[in-house]
mmCIF file of C-alpha atoms in Angstrom:
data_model
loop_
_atom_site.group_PDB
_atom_site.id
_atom_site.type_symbol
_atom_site.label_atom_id
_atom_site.label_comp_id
_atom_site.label_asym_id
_atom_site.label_seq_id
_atom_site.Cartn_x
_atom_site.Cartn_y
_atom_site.Cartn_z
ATOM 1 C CA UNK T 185 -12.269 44.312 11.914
ATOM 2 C CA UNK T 186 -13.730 42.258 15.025
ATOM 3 C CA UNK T 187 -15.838 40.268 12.878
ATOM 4 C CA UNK T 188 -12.951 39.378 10.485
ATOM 5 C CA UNK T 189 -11.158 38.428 13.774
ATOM 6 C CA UNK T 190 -13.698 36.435 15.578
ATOM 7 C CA UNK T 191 -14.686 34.368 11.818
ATOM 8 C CA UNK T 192 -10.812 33.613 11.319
ATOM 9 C CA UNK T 193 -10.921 32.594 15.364
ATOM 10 C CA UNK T 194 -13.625 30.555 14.584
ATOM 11 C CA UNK T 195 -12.353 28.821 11.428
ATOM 12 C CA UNK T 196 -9.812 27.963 13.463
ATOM 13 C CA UNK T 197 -11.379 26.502 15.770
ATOM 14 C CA UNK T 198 -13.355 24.253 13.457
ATOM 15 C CA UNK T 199 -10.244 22.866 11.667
ATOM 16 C CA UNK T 200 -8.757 22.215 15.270
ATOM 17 C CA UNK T 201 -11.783 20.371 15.926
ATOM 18 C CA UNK T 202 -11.839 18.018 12.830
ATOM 19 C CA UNK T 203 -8.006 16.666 13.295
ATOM 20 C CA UNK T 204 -8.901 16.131 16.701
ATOM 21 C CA UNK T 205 -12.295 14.033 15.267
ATOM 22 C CA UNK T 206 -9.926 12.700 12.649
ATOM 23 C CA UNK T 207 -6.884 12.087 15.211
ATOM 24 C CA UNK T 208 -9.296 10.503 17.440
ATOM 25 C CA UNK T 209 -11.815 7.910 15.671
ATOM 26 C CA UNK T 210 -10.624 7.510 12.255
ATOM 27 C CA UNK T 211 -7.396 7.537 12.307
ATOM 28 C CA UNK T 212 -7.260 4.068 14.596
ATOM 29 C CA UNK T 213 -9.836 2.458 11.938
ATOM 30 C CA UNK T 214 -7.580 4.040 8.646
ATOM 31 C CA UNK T 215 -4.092 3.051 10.160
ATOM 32 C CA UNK T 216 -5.318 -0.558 11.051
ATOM 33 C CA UNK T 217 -8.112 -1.179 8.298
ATOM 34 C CA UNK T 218 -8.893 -5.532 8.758
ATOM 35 C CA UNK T 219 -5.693 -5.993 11.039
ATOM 36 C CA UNK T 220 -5.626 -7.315 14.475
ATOM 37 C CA UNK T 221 -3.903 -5.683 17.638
ATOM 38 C CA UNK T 222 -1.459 -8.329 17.341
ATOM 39 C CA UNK T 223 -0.483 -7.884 13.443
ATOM 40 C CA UNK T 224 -0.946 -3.832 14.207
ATOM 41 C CA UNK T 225 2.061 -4.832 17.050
ATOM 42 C CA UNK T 226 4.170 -7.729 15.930
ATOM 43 C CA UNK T 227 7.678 -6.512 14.833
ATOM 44 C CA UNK T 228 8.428 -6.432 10.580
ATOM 45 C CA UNK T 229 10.661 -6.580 8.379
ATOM 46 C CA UNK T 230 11.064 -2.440 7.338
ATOM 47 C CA UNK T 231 10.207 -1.395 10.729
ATOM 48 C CA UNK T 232 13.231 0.154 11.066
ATOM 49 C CA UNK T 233 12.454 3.010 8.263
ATOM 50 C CA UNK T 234 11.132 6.177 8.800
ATOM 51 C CA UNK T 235 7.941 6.364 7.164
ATOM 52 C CA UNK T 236 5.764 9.333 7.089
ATOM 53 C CA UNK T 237 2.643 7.367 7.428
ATOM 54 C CA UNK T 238 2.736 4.196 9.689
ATOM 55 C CA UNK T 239 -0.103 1.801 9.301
ATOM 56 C CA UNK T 240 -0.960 -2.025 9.520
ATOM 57 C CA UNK T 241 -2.962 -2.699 7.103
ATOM 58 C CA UNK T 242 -4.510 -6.728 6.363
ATOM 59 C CA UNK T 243 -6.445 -8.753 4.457
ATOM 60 C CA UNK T 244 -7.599 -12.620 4.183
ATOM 61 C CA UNK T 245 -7.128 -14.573 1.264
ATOM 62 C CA UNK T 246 -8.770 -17.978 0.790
ATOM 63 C CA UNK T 247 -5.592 -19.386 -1.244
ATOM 64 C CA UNK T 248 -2.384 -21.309 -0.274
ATOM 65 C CA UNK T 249 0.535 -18.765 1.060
ATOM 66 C CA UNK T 250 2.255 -20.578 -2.030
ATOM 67 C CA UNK T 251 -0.543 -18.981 -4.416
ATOM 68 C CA UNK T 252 -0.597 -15.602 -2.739
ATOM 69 C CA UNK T 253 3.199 -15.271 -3.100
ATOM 70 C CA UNK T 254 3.443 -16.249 -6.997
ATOM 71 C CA UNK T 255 0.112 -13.373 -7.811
ATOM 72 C CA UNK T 256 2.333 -10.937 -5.394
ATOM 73 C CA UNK T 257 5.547 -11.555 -7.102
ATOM 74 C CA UNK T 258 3.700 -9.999 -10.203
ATOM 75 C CA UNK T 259 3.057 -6.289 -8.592
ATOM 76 C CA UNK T 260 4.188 -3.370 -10.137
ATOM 77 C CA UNK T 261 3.263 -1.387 -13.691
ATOM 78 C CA UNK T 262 5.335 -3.279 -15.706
ATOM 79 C CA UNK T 263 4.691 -6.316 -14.554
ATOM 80 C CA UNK T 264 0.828 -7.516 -14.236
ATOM 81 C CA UNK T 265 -0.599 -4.586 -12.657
ATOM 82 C CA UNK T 266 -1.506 -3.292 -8.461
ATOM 83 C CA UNK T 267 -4.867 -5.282 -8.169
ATOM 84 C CA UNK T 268 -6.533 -2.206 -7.463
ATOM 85 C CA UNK T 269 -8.937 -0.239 -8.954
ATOM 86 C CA UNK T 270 -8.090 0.784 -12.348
ATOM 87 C CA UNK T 271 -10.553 4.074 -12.822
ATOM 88 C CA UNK T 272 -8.203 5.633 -9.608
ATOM 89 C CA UNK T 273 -4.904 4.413 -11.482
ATOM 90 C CA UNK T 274 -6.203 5.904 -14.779
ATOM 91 C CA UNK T 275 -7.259 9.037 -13.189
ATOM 92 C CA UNK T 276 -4.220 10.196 -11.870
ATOM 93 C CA UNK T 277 -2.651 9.184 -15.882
ATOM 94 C CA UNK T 278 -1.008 5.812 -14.160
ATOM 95 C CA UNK T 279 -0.770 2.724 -17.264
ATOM 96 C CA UNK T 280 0.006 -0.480 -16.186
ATOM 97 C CA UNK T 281 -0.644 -4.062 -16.964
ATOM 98 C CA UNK T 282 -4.196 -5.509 -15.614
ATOM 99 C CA UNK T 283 -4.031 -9.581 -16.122
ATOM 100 C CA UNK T 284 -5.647 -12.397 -14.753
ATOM 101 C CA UNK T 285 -2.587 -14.929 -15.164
ATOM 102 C CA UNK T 286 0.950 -15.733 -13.939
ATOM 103 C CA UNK T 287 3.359 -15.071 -15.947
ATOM 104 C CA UNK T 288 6.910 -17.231 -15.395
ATOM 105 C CA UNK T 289 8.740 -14.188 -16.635
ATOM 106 C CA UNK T 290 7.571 -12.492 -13.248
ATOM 107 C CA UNK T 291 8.410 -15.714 -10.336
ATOM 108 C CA UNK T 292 10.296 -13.103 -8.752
ATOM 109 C CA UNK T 293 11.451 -10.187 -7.275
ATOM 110 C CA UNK T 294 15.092 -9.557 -6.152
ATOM 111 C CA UNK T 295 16.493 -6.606 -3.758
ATOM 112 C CA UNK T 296 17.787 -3.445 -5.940
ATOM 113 C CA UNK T 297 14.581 -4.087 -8.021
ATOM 114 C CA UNK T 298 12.229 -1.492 -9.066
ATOM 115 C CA UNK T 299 8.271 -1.657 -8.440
ATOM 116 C CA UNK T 300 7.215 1.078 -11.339
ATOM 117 C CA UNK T 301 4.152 2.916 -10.390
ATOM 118 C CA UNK T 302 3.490 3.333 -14.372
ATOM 119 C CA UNK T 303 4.216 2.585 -17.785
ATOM 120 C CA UNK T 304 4.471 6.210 -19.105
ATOM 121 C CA UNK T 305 5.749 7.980 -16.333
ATOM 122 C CA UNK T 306 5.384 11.143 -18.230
ATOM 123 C CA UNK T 307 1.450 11.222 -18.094
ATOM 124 C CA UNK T 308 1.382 10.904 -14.005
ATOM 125 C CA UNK T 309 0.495 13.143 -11.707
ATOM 126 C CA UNK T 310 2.979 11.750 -9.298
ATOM 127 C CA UNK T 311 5.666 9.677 -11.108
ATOM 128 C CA UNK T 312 6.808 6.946 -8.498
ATOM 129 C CA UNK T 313 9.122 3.883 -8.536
ATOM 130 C CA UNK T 314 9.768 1.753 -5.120
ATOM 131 C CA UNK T 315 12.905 0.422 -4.885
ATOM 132 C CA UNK T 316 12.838 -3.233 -2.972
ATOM 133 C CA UNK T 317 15.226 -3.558 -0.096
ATOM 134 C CA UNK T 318 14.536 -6.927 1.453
ATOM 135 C CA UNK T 319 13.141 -10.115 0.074
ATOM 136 C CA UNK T 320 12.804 -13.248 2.046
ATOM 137 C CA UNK T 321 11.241 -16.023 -0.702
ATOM 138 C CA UNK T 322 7.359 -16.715 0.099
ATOM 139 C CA UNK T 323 7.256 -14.633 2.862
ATOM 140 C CA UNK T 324 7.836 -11.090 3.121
ATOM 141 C CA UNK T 325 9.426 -8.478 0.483
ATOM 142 C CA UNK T 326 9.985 -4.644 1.508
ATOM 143 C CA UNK T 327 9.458 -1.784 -0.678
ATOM 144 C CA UNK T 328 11.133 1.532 0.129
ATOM 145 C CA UNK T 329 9.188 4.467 1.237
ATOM 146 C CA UNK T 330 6.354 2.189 0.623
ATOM 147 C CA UNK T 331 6.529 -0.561 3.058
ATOM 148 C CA UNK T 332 6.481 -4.455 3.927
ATOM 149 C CA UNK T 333 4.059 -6.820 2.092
ATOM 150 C CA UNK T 334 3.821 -10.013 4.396
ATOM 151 C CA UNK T 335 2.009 -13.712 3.673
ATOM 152 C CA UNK T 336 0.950 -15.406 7.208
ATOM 153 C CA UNK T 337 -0.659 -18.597 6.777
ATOM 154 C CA UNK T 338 -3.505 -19.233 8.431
ATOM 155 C CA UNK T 339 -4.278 -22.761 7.429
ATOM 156 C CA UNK T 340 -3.418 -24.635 4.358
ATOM 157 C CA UNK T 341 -5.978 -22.696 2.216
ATOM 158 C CA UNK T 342 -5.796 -19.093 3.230
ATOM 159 C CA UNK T 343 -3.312 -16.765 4.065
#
């Protein structure tokens, strides 16, 4: 009975250690993966929901903010895909769309419309839909209980 105790003390012990680890050092480099302190800090639109997860995440893209916005405007299932990476998306049973064009059909995306996580919904693991609540045009869109996309430019060919 005292070793049972002292192994489940020490299990215990171990998983205390690794959130701390985790907590500590990769959580800061997960929650802010490619962002700077001051995107990680400046205020967003969608800030105001409360999100399980909170993270600033960022990339560059050597387009025009223009560009970015029109490939952006295609997101979802049903649409032309989650630029992603489509063994993950097929794994967990998720069909969408994977082009490499603009479609006009797609210019845009309006608030009370639905980002579909996939196709057949049935086949998921996790069916999801995101519903968007704010759009302001070539800027910024917000997807609920997902979170904010946002274009900055930096100079006239990447954003």
């Amino acid at each position: 009975m005292r070793n049972l105790i002292k192994s489940i003390l020490i299990f215990i012990l171990l998983v205390l250690l690794q959130l701390a680890i985790f907590d500590i050092f990769l959580k800061p480099i997960i929650t802010a993966w490619g962002a700077t302190q001051e995107e990680v800090n400046m205020p967003m639109a969608g800030d105001d929901k409360a999100l399980p997860i909170v993270s600033t995440r960022a990339i560059l893209i050597n387009a025009k903010k223009s560009d970015v916005w029109k490939w952006l405007m295609q997101l979802g299932a049903d649409r032309r895909g989650f630029y992603s990476y489509t063994f993950i998306e097929e794994a967990l049973g998720y069909k969408t769309h994977h082009q490499d064009s603009i479609r006009p059909e797609f210019a845009e995306i309006r608030v009370g419309d639905v980002v579909r996580g996939s196709i057949d919904e049935k086949n998921s693991i996790v069916p999801y839909n995101f519903r968007v609540t704010y759009v302001q045009p070539e800027d910024t869109f917000v997807l609920d209980q997902w979170g904010t996309f946002l274009l900055k430019e930096v100079n006239d060919q990447q954003t």
